[in-house]
CSV table of C-alpha atoms in Angstrom, one decimal:
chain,number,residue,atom,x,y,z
A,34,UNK,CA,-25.0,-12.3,60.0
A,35,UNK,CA,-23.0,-15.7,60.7
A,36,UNK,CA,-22.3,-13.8,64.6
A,37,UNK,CA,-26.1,-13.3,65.0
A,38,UNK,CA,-27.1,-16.7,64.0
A,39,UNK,CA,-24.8,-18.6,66.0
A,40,UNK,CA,-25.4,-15.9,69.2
A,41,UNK,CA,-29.7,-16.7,68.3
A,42,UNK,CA,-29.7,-20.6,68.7
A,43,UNK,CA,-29.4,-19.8,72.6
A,44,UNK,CA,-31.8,-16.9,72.5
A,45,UNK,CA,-36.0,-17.6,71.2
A,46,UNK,CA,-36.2,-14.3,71.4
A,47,UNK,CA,-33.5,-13.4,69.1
A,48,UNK,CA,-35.3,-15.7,66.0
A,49,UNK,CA,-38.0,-13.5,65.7
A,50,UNK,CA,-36.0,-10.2,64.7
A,51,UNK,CA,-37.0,-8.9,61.5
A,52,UNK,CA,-35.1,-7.0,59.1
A,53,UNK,CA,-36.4,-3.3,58.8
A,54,UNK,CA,-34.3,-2.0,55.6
A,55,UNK,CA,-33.6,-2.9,52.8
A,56,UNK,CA,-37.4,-2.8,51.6
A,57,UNK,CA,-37.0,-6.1,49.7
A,58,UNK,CA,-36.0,-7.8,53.2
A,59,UNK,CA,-38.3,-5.6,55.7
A,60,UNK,CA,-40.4,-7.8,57.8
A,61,UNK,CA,-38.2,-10.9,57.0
A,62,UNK,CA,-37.3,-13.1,59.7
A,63,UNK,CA,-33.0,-12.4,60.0
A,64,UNK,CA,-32.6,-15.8,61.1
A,65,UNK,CA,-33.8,-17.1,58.0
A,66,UNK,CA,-32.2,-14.9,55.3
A,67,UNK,CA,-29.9,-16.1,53.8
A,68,UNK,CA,-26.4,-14.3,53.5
A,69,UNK,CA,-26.1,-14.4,49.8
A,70,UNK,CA,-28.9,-11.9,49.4
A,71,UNK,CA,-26.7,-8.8,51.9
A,72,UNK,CA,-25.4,-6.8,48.6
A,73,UNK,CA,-24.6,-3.1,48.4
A,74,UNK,CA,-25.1,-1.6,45.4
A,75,UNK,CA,-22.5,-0.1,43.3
A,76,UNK,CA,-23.8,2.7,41.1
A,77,UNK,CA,-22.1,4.6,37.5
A,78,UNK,CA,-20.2,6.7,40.4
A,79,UNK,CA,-18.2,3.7,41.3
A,80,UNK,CA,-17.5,3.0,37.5
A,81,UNK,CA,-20.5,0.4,36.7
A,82,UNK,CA,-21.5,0.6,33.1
A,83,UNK,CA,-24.4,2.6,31.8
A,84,UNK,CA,-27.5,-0.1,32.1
A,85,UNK,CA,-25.5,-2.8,33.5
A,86,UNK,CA,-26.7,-3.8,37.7
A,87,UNK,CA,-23.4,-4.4,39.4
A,88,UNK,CA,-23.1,-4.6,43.7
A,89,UNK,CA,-21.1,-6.3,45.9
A,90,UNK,CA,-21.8,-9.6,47.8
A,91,UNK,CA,-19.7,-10.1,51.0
A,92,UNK,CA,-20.9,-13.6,51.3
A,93,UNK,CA,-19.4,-14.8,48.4
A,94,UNK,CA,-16.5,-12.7,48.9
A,95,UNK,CA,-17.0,-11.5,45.1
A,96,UNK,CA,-18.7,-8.1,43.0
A,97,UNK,CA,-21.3,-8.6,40.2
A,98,UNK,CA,-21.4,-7.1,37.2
A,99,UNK,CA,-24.1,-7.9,35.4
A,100,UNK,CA,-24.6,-6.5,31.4
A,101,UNK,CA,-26.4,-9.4,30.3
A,102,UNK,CA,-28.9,-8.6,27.0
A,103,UNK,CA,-27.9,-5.0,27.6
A,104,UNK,CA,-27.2,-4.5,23.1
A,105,UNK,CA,-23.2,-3.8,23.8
A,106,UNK,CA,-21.3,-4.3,20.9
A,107,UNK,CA,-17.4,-4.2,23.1
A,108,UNK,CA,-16.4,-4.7,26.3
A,109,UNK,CA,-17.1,-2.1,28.6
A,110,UNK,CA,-13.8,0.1,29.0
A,111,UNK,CA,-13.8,0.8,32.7
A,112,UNK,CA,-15.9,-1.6,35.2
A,113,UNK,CA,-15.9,-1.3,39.5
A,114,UNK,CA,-12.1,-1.0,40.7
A,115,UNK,CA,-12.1,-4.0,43.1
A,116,UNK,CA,-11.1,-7.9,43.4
A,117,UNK,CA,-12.7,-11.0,42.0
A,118,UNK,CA,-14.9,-9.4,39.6
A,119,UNK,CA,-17.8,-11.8,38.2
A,120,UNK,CA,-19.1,-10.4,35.0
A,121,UNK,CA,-21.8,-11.4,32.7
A,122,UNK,CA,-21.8,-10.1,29.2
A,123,UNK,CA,-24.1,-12.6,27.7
A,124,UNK,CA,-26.4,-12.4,24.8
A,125,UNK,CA,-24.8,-9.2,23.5
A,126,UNK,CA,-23.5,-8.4,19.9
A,127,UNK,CA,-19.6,-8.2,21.0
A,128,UNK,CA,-17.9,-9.1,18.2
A,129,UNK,CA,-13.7,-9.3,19.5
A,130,UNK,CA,-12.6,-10.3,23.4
A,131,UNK,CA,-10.3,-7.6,23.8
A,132,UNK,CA,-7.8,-7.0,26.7
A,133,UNK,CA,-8.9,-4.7,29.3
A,134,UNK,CA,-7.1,-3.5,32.2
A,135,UNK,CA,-9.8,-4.7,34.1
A,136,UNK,CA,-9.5,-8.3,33.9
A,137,UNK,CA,-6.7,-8.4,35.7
A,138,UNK,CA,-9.0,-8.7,38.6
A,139,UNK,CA,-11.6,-10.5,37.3
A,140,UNK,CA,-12.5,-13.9,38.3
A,141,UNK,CA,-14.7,-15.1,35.5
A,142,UNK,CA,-16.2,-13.8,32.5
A,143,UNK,CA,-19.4,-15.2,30.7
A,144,UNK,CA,-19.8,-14.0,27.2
A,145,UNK,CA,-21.7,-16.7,25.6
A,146,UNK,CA,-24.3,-16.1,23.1
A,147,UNK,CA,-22.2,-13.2,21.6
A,148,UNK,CA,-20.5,-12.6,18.0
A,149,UNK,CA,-16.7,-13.4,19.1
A,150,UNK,CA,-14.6,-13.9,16.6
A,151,UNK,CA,-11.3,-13.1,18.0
A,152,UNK,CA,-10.3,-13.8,21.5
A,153,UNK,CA,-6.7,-11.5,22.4
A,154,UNK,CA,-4.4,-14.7,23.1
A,155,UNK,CA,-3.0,-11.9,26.1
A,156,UNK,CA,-6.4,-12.4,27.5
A,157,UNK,CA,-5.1,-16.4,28.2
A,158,UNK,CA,-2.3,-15.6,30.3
A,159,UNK,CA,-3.8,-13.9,32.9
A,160,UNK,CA,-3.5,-16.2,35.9
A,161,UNK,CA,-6.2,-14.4,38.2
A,162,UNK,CA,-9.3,-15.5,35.6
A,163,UNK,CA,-10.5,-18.8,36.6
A,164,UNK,CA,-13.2,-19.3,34.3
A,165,UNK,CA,-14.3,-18.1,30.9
A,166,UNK,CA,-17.6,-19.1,28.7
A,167,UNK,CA,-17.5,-18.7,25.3
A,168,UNK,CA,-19.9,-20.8,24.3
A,169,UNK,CA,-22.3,-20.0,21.0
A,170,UNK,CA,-19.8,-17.9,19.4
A,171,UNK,CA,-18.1,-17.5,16.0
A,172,UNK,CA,-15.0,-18.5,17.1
A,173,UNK,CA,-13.0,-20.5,14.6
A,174,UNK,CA,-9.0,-20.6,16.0
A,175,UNK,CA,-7.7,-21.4,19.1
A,176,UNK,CA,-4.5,-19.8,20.1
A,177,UNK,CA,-1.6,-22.0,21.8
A,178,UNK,CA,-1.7,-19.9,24.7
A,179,UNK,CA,-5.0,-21.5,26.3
A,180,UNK,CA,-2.9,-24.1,27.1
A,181,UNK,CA,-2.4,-21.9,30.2
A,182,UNK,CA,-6.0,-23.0,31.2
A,183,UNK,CA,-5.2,-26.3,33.0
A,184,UNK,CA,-6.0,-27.4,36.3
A,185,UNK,CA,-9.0,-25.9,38.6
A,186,UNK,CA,-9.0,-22.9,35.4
A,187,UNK,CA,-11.9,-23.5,32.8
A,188,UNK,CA,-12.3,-22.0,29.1
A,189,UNK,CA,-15.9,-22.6,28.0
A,190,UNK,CA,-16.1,-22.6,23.9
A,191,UNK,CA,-19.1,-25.5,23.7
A,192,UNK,CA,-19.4,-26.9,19.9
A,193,UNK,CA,-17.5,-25.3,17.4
A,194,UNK,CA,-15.4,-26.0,14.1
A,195,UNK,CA,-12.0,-24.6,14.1
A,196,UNK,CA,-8.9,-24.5,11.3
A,197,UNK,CA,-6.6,-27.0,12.1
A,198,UNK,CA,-3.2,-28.5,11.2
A,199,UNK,CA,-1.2,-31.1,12.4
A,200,UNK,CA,1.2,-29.3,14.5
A,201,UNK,CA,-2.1,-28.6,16.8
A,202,UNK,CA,-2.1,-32.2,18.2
A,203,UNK,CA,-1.7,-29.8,21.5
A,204,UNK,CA,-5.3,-29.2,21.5
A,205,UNK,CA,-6.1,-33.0,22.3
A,206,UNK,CA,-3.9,-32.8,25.7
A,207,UNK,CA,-5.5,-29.8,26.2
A,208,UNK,CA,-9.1,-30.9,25.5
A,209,UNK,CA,-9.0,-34.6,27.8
A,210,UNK,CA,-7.4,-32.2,30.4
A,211,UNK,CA,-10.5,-29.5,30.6
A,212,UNK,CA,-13.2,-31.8,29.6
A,213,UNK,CA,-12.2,-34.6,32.7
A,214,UNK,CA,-13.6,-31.7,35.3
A,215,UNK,CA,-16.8,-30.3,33.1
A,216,UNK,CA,-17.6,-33.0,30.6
A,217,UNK,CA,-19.7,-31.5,27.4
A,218,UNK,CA,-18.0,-27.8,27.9
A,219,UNK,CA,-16.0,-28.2,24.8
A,220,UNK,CA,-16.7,-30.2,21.7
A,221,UNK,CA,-14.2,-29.3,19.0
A,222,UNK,CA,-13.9,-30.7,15.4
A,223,UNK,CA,-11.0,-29.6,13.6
A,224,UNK,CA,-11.4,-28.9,9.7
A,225,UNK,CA,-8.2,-28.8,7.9
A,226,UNK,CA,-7.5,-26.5,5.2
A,227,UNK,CA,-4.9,-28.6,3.7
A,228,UNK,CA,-6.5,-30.8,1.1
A,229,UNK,CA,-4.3,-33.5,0.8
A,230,UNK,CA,-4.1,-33.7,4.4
A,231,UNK,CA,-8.1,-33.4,4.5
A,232,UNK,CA,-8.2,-36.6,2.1
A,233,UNK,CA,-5.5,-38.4,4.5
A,234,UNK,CA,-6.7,-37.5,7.2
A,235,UNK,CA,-10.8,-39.0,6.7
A,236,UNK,CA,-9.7,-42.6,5.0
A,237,UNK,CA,-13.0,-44.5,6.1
A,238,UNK,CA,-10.5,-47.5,7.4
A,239,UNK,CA,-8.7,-45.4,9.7
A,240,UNK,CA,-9.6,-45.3,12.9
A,241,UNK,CA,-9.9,-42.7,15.2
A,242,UNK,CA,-7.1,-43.6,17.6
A,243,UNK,CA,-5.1,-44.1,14.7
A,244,UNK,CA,-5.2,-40.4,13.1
A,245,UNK,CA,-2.3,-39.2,15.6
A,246,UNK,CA,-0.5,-41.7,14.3
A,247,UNK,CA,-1.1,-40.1,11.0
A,248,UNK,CA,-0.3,-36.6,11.5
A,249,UNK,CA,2.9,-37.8,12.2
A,250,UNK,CA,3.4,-39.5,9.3
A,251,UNK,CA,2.2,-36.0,7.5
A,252,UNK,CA,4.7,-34.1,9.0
A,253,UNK,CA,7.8,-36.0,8.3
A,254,UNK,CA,6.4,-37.6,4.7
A,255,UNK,CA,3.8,-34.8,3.5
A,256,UNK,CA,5.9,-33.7,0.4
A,257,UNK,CA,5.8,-37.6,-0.7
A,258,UNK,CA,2.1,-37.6,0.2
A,259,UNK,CA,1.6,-34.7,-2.2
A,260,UNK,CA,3.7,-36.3,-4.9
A,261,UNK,CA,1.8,-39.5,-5.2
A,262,UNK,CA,-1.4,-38.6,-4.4
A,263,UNK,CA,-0.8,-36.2,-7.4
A,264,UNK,CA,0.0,-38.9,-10.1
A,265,UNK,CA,-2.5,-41.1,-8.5
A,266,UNK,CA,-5.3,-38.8,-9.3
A,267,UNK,CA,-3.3,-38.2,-13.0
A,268,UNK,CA,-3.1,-41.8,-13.6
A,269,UNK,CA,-6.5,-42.9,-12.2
A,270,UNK,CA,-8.9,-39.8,-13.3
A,271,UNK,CA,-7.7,-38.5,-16.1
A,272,UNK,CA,-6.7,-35.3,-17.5
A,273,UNK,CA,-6.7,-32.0,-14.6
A,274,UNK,CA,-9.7,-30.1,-15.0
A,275,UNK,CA,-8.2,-27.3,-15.1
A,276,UNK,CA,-9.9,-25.6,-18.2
A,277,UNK,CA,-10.9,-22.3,-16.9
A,278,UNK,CA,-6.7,-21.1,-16.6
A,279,UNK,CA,-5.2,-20.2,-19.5
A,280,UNK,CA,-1.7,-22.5,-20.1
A,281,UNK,CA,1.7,-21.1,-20.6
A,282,UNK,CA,2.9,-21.9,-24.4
A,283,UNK,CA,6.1,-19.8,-24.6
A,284,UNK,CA,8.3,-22.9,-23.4
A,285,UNK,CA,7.3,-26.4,-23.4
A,286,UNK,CA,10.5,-27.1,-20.5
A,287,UNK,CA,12.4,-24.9,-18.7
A,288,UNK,CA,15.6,-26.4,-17.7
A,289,UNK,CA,17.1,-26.3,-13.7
A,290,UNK,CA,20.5,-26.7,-13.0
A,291,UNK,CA,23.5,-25.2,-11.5
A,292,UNK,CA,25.0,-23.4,-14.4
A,293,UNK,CA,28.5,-23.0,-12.6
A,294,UNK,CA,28.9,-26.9,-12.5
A,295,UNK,CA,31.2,-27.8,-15.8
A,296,UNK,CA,29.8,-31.9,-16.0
A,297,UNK,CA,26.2,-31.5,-15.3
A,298,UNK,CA,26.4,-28.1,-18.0
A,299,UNK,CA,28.3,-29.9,-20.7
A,300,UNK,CA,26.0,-32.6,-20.7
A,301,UNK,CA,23.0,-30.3,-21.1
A,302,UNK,CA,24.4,-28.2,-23.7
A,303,UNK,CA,26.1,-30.5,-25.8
A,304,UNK,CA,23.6,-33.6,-25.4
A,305,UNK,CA,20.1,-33.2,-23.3
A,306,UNK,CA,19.0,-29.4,-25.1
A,307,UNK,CA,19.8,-31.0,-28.7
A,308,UNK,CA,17.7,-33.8,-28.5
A,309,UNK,CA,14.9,-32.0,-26.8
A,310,UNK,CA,15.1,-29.3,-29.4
A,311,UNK,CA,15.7,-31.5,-32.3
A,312,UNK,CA,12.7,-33.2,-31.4
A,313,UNK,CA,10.4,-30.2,-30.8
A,314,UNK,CA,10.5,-29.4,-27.7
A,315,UNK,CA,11.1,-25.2,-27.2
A,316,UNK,CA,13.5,-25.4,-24.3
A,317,UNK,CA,14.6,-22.4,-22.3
A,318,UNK,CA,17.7,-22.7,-20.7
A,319,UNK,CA,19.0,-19.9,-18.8
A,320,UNK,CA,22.3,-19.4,-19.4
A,321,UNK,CA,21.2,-18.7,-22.8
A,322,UNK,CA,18.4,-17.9,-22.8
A,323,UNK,CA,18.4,-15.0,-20.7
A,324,UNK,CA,19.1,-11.7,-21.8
A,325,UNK,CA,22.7,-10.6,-20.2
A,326,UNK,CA,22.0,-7.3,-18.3
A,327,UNK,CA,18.6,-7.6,-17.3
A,328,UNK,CA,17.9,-8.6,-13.5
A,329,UNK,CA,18.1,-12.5,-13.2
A,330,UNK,CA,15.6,-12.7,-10.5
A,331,UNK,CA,12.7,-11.0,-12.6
A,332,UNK,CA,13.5,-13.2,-16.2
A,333,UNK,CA,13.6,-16.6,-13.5
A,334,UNK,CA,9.9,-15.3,-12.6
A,335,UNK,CA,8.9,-14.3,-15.9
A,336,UNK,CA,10.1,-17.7,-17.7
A,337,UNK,CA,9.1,-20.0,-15.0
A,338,UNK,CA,5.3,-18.6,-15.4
A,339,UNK,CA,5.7,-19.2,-18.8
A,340,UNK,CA,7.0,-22.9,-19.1
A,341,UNK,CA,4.6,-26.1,-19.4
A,342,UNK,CA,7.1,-28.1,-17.7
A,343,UNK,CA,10.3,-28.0,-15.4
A,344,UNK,CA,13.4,-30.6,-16.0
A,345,UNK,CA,15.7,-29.8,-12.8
A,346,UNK,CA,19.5,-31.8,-12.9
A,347,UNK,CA,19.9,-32.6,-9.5
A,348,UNK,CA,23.4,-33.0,-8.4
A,349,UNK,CA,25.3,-32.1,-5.0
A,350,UNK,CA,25.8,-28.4,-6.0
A,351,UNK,CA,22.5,-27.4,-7.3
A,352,UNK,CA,21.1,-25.5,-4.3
A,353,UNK,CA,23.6,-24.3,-3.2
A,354,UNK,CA,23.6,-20.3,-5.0
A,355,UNK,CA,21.0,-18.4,-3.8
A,356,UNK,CA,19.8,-17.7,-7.0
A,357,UNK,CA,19.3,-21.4,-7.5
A,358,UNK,CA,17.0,-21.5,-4.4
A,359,UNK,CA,14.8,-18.8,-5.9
A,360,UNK,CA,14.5,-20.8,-9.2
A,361,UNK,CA,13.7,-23.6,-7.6
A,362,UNK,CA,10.8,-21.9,-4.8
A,363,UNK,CA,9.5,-20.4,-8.2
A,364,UNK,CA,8.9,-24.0,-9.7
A,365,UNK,CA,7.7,-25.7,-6.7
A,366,UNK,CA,5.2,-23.1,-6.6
A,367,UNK,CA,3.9,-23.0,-9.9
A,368,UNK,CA,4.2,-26.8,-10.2
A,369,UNK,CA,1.7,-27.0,-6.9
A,370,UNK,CA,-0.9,-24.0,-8.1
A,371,UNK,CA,-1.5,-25.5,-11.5
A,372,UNK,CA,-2.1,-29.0,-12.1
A,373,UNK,CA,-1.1,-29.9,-15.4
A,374,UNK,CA,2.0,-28.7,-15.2
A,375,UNK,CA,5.1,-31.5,-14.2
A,376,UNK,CA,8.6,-31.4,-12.9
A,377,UNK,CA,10.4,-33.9,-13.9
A,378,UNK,CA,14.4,-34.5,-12.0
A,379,UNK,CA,17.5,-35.9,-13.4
A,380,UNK,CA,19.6,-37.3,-10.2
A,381,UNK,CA,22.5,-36.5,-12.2
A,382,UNK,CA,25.1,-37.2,-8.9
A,383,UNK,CA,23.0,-40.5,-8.0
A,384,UNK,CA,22.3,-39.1,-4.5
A,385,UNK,CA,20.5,-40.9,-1.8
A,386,UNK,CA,17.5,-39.1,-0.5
A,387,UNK,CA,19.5,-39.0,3.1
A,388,UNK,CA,22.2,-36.8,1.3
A,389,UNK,CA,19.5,-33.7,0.5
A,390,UNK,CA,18.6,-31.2,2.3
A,391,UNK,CA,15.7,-30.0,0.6
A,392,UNK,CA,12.7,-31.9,1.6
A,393,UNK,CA,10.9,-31.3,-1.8
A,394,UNK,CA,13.5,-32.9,-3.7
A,395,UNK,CA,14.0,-35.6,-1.2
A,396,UNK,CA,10.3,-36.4,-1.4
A,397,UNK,CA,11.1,-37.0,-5.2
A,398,UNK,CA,13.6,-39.3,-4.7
A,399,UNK,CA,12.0,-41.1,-2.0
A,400,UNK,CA,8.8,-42.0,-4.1
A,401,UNK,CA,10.6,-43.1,-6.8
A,402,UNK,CA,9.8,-40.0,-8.9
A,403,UNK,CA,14.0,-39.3,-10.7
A,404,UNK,CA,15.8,-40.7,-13.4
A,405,UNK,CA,19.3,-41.7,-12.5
A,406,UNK,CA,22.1,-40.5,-14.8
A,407,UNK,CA,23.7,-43.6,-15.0
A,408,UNK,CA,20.8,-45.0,-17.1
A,409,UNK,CA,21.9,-48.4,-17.5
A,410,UNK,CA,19.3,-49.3,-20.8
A,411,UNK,CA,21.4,-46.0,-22.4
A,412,UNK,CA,17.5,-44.5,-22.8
A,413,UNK,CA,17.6,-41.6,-20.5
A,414,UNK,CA,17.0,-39.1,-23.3
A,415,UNK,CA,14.3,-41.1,-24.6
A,416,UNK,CA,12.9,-41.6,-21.5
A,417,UNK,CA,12.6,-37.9,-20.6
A,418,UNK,CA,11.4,-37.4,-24.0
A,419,UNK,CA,8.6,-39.2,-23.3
A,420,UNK,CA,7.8,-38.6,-19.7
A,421,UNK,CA,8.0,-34.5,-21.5
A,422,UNK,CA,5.8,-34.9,-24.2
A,423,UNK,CA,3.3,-36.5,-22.1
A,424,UNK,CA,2.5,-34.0,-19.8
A,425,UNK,CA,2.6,-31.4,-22.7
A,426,UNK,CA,-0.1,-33.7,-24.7
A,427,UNK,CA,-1.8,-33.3,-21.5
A,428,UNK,CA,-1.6,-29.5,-21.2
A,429,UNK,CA,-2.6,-29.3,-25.4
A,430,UNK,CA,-5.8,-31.2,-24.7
A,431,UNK,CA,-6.8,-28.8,-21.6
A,432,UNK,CA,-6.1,-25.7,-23.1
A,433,UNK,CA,-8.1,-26.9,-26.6
């Protein structure tokens, strides 16, 4: 075509030529067809799906397949064996992009107007797709891997709402990178699952350039976050409603500490148990408590379940047994899943918050949140006393 019109601006003659076959083109002038419309066929011989029109366009240097509002509900398993496949699976019912063996030679995809859920993050790695549209979609994560679509390559999702968390502050590089070639192709609003992080995250004074700033102050700081943002909301709004779960009433504390530690045991046994005891408090303390015999793992479980509040002596040894680490994982997690409950931390060694490991227990030092041992008023027992029977008045009034 290009050879005849160049050899036809010479010839008069030569511009009148019409094009016999194909019937859509027969009496057509050849000088004035265009090239893009020369396409051969390619029929369900040749692998082109069953309802789908695919042919190939030498102009364009590129094969169609086209399975546009066609009902498929999955990508078609075999398609046209040959390069820079185009293929248009819009406005169907597909419900996961899968990996098929045949986009390895694809070019660009369109299945917008689908019911994608699920995108195979595989699918992102394959360096010969330039362009994919996913717009109007269910999709709702993002995998790391479409970080891979920079440059001249394009990944279409339009408007959508996806989980987030701050270790995806990825996406924004990603995002001012796509969006400075097509403008309006992806509009993404994160929603975090988080709660506290939610809350932090939508202060109306914070601005918007500001939020990164945030996240970063989440990640190091979240524990502390968590802890004050708790007793704010304790102080501030009240007592938890939390009246539809049932409270534990076996053991008003149950008492943390590294049993093998001589000091910090002595002083439990012989001082901090009696005066909790002698003052009502039913204390279970592990050591005695437990029955000898039975597996320690399963009575830490059971009893921490059980136990309206958690008193954990904190000194330099006391996460350092395994079975420690479990008592404590069991605590944090009951502490966080039920409000009411409290855990309140003895810093029996005085340690600085830059001398534990533990990120929890650092947060509790950090905020303020311990009672040193060496209580200089001589009120520590009291103290605890009170900051106990508190939170168990507050437990007593949800579960009446």
């Amino acid at each position: 075509m290009e050879q005849f019109k160049f050899g036809s601006k010479n010839f008069e003659e030569k511009r009148k030529l019409t094009c016999e076959h194909p019937p859509f083109l027969r009496g057509r002038r050849i000088f004035n067809i265009s090239a893009d419309l020369f396409v051969c066929n390619i029929s369900m011989k040749d692998k082109c799906p069953f309802n789908c029109s695919c042919f190939e366009q030498p102009s364009r240097s590129r094969v169609v397949v086209n399975c546009s509002m066609r009902g498929k509900y999955k990508l078609p398993s075999v398609l046209p064996e040959r390069n820079r496949l185009h293929i248009d699976l819009s406005h169907n019912s597909i419900t996961v992009f899968e990996y098929r063996t045949y986009l390895d030679k694809t070019y660009s995809i369109d299945l917008s107007y689908n019911r994608i859920k699920r995108v195979d993050p595989f699918i992102f790695e394959i360096l010969k797709i330039s362009n994919i549209n996913l717009k109007h979609n269910g999709i709702s994560q993002i995998h790391k891997n479409v970080q891979l679509f920079k440059n001249k390559r394009t990944v279409q999702f339009g408007n959508i709402t996806i989980t987030c968390s701050c270790e995806m502050k990825w996406i924004q590089v990603w995002l001012e990178n796509q969006n400075r070639r097509r403008r309006g192709n992806n509009v993404i609003t994160c929603r975090f699952p988080d709660k506290t992080l939610r809350q932090f995250l939508s202060l109306n004074f914070v601005p918007i350039k500001n939020r990164d700033q945030l996240c970063n102050i989440y990640l190091t700081r979240k524990y502390e976050i968590y802890l004050l943002s708790r007793n704010f909301k304790s102080r501030y709004f009240g007592r938890f409603n939390n009246k539809t779960s049932q409270q534990p009433n076996k053991f008003d504390v149950y008492l943390s500490l590294n049993a093998e530690n001589y000091n910090t045991m002595k002083w439990v046994t012989t001082g901090l148990v009696k005066n909790l005891e002698r003052n009502g408090f039913r204390v279970c303390l592990p050591p005695r408590d437990f029955i000898p015999g039975d597996v320690q793992v399963e009575q830490i479980f059971t009893e921490v379940a059980i136990s309206n509040s958690y008193l954990v002596i904190l000194s330099d040894d006391y996460l350092k047994s395994q079975i420690n680490m479990i008592e404590w994982n069991q605590i944090w997690t009951h502490f966080k899943s039920n409000n009411p409950r409290r855990i309140v931390v003895v810093n029996y060694d005085i340690l600085d918050s830059s001398h534990i490991k533990d990120r929890r227990l650092k947060a509790f030092v950090r905020v303020g949140q311990t009672f040193d041992f060496c209580n200089f008023d001589n009120k520590l027992l009291e103290d605890l006393e009170i900051r106990l029977r508190t939170n168990n008045r507050q437990i007593k009034s949800v579960s009446d």
